CSV table of C-alpha atoms in Angstrom, one decimal:
chain,number,residue,atom,x,y,z
A,24,SER,CA,0.0,0.0,0.0
A,25,ASP,CA,1.0,3.7,-0.2
A,26,VAL,CA,1.5,3.8,3.5
A,27,CYS,CA,4.0,1.0,3.4
A,28,SER,CA,5.9,2.2,0.3
A,29,SER,CA,7.0,5.5,1.8
A,30,ASP,CA,9.5,4.0,4.3
A,31,PRO,CA,11.8,1.1,3.3
A,32,TYR,CA,11.5,-0.6,6.6
A,33,GLU,CA,7.7,-0.4,6.7
A,34,GLY,CA,7.7,-1.5,3.1
A,35,TYR,CA,9.7,-4.6,4.1
A,36,LEU,CA,7.4,-5.5,7.0
A,37,CYS,CA,4.3,-5.0,4.8
A,38,ALA,CA,5.8,-7.1,2.0
A,39,LEU,CA,6.7,-9.8,4.5
A,40,LEU,CA,3.3,-9.9,6.1
A,41,ASP,CA,1.6,-9.8,2.7
A,42,ARG,CA,3.6,-12.8,1.5
A,43,ARG,CA,3.5,-14.9,4.7
A,44,SER,CA,0.0,-14.1,6.2
A,45,ARG,CA,-1.9,-15.8,3.3
A,46,VAL,CA,-1.8,-19.5,2.8
A,47,ARG,CA,-3.4,-22.0,0.4
A,48,SER,CA,-5.8,-24.5,1.9
A,49,PHE,CA,-6.7,-28.0,0.9
A,50,THR,CA,-10.3,-27.0,0.3
A,51,ASN,CA,-9.3,-24.2,-2.2
A,52,PRO,CA,-5.7,-24.5,-3.2
A,53,SER,CA,-5.9,-21.9,-6.0
A,54,GLU,CA,-7.1,-19.1,-3.7
A,55,PRO,CA,-4.8,-18.0,-0.8
A,56,VAL,CA,-6.7,-17.2,2.4
A,57,ASN,CA,-5.8,-15.3,5.6
A,58,LEU,CA,-3.7,-17.6,7.8
A,59,TYR,CA,-6.0,-17.0,10.7
A,60,LYS,CA,-9.0,-18.4,8.8
A,61,ILE,CA,-7.5,-21.9,9.1
A,62,PHE,CA,-4.8,-21.6,11.8
A,63,VAL,CA,-5.1,-23.7,14.9
A,64,PRO,CA,-2.9,-22.6,17.8
A,65,LEU,CA,-0.5,-25.2,18.9
A,66,ALA,CA,0.8,-26.1,22.3
A,67,VAL,CA,4.6,-26.1,22.5
A,68,LEU,CA,6.7,-28.2,24.9
A,69,VAL,CA,9.7,-26.3,26.2
A,70,ASP,CA,12.1,-28.1,28.6
A,71,GLY,CA,9.3,-30.3,29.9
A,72,LYS,CA,6.9,-27.3,30.3
A,73,THR,CA,3.8,-27.0,28.0
A,74,LEU,CA,3.0,-23.6,26.6
A,75,PRO,CA,-0.7,-23.9,25.5
A,76,LYS,CA,-1.4,-21.8,22.4
A,77,ALA,CA,2.2,-20.6,22.3
A,78,GLY,CA,3.0,-17.3,20.8
A,79,ILE,CA,6.2,-15.2,20.2
A,80,LEU,CA,6.1,-13.6,23.7
A,81,GLU,CA,5.6,-16.9,25.5
A,82,LEU,CA,8.4,-18.6,23.5
A,83,GLY,CA,10.7,-15.5,23.9
A,84,ALA,CA,10.1,-15.6,27.7
A,85,GLU,CA,11.2,-19.2,27.9
A,86,SER,CA,14.1,-19.0,25.4
A,87,THR,CA,15.3,-16.9,22.5
A,88,ARG,CA,16.4,-20.0,20.7
A,89,ALA,CA,13.9,-22.7,19.8
A,90,LEU,CA,13.7,-25.7,17.6
A,91,ILE,CA,10.1,-26.5,16.8
A,92,THR,CA,9.6,-30.1,15.7
A,93,GLY,CA,6.7,-32.0,14.5
A,94,SER,CA,5.8,-34.6,11.9
A,95,ALA,CA,4.9,-33.8,8.3
A,96,GLY,CA,1.6,-31.8,8.2
A,97,SER,CA,1.6,-31.0,11.9
A,98,GLY,CA,1.5,-27.2,11.3
A,99,LYS,CA,5.2,-26.2,11.8
A,100,THR,CA,5.1,-23.7,8.9
A,101,MET,CA,1.7,-22.3,9.9
A,102,MET,CA,3.1,-21.9,13.5
A,103,MET,CA,6.2,-20.1,12.1
A,104,ARG,CA,4.0,-17.7,10.1
A,105,HIS,CA,1.9,-17.1,13.2
A,106,LEU,CA,5.1,-16.3,15.1
A,107,LEU,CA,6.3,-14.0,12.3
A,108,ILE,CA,3.0,-12.0,12.4
A,109,GLN,CA,3.2,-11.8,16.2
A,110,CYS,CA,6.9,-10.7,16.0
A,111,VAL,CA,5.9,-7.7,13.9
A,112,ALA,CA,2.9,-6.8,16.1
A,113,LEU,CA,4.3,-7.5,19.6
A,114,THR,CA,8.1,-7.1,19.6
A,115,ASP,CA,10.7,-4.7,18.6
A,116,LYS,CA,12.6,-7.4,16.6
A,117,THR,CA,12.8,-7.3,12.9
A,118,PRO,CA,11.6,-10.7,11.6
A,119,VAL,CA,13.7,-12.4,8.9
A,120,TYR,CA,11.9,-15.4,7.4
A,121,ILE,CA,14.1,-17.9,5.5
A,122,GLU,CA,12.6,-20.9,3.8
A,123,LEU,CA,15.5,-23.4,4.1
A,124,ARG,CA,14.2,-25.6,1.3
A,125,GLN,CA,14.9,-22.8,-1.1
A,126,ILE,CA,18.6,-23.1,-0.4
A,127,LYS,CA,19.0,-26.6,-1.9
A,128,GLY,CA,22.2,-27.0,-3.8
A,129,ARG,CA,23.2,-23.4,-3.4
A,130,GLU,CA,26.3,-22.3,-1.5
A,131,PHE,CA,25.3,-20.1,1.3
A,132,ASP,CA,26.2,-18.5,4.6
A,133,LEU,CA,23.7,-17.2,7.1
A,134,LEU,CA,24.8,-13.6,6.9
A,135,ALA,CA,24.2,-13.7,3.2
A,136,GLU,CA,20.9,-15.4,3.6
A,137,VAL,CA,19.8,-12.7,6.1
A,138,ARG,CA,20.7,-10.0,3.6
A,139,ARG,CA,19.0,-11.9,0.8
A,140,ALA,CA,15.8,-12.2,2.8
A,141,LEU,CA,15.8,-8.5,3.7
A,142,SER,CA,16.6,-7.6,0.0
A,143,ASP,CA,13.8,-9.9,-1.3
A,144,GLY,CA,11.4,-8.0,0.9
A,145,GLY,CA,12.6,-4.7,-0.5
A,146,LEU,CA,15.0,-3.7,2.3
A,147,VAL,CA,18.3,-3.5,0.6
A,148,VAL,CA,21.1,-3.0,3.1
A,149,ASP,CA,24.9,-3.6,3.1
A,150,GLU,CA,26.6,-6.2,5.1
A,151,GLY,CA,28.0,-3.7,7.6
A,152,TYR,CA,24.5,-2.6,8.4
A,153,VAL,CA,23.2,-6.1,8.9
A,154,THR,CA,26.2,-7.0,11.1
A,155,LEU,CA,25.6,-3.9,13.2
A,156,ALA,CA,21.9,-4.8,13.6
A,157,LEU,CA,22.8,-8.4,14.5
A,158,ASN,CA,25.3,-7.3,17.1
A,159,LYS,CA,22.6,-5.1,18.7
A,160,GLY,CA,20.1,-8.0,18.6
A,161,HIS,CA,17.6,-6.4,16.3
A,162,PHE,CA,16.5,-9.6,14.5
A,163,CYS,CA,14.2,-12.6,15.0
A,164,LEU,CA,15.4,-15.2,12.5
A,165,LEU,CA,12.7,-17.7,11.5
A,166,LEU,CA,14.4,-20.6,9.7
A,167,ASP,CA,11.6,-22.8,8.3
A,168,GLY,CA,12.2,-26.4,7.1
A,169,TYR,CA,15.6,-27.6,8.3
A,170,ASP,CA,14.5,-31.1,7.5
A,171,GLU,CA,13.9,-30.1,3.8
A,172,MET,CA,17.5,-29.4,3.2
A,173,THR,CA,20.0,-32.0,1.9
A,174,LEU,CA,21.9,-33.8,4.6
A,175,SER,CA,25.2,-32.1,3.7
A,176,LEU,CA,23.6,-28.7,3.9
A,177,ARG,CA,21.9,-29.5,7.2
A,178,LYS,CA,25.2,-30.4,8.7
A,179,ARG,CA,26.8,-27.3,7.4
A,180,LEU,CA,23.9,-25.1,8.6
A,181,ALA,CA,24.0,-26.7,12.1
A,182,SER,CA,27.6,-25.9,12.4
A,183,GLU,CA,27.3,-22.4,11.1
A,184,LEU,CA,24.2,-21.7,13.2
A,185,GLU,CA,26.1,-22.6,16.4
A,186,ALA,CA,28.8,-20.1,15.5
A,187,PHE,CA,26.2,-17.5,14.4
A,188,VAL,CA,24.2,-17.8,17.6
A,189,ALA,CA,27.4,-17.5,19.6
A,190,THR,CA,28.5,-14.4,17.6
A,191,TYR,CA,25.1,-12.7,17.7
A,192,PRO,CA,23.4,-14.0,20.9
A,193,LYS,CA,21.0,-11.0,21.4
A,194,ASN,CA,18.9,-12.1,18.4
A,195,TRP,CA,16.1,-14.6,18.5
A,196,PHE,CA,16.4,-17.9,16.5
A,197,LEU,CA,13.4,-20.1,15.7
A,198,ILE,CA,13.8,-23.2,13.5
A,199,THR,CA,11.3,-25.8,12.3
A,200,SER,CA,12.1,-29.4,11.5
A,201,ARG,CA,10.8,-32.9,11.6
A,202,PRO,CA,11.9,-34.8,14.7
A,203,ASP,CA,14.7,-36.7,12.9
């Protein structure tokens, strides 16, 4: 919209919400619908504690690093989109949504993927800016579909993610995967 296009950051958030808040349903796969027309809140188990209808604030209060696991079709991606929407509405973090399945066969590093996700949403920033924002803890990285990457890329991402989290601990990191 015109309101969103006047400011690059607002434009990024609007584009991200527009892209991630609508989903295709089984009943009408050709017409995307608002996520909340079909979303069912999930309970999340964190360190033996159940968070009923978990949201971004509840998860963030327990841990700023979370691995959300579930079987195929259990709602992990829907949950991630719900968390993204709540991140925009309820926190001061800038959400960065990365579909890990899109990385198949491509050389990557997390810093480049963060910049690519921002750029794809219309927020073009240089590496220095992203590094500064990461150092200050401005981001919530939502990494969806770890299990959909090739095994070699999963191993590399796991190793890189450990180093990334250690380097930029003030950010929030949410990852989805199947239990394996």
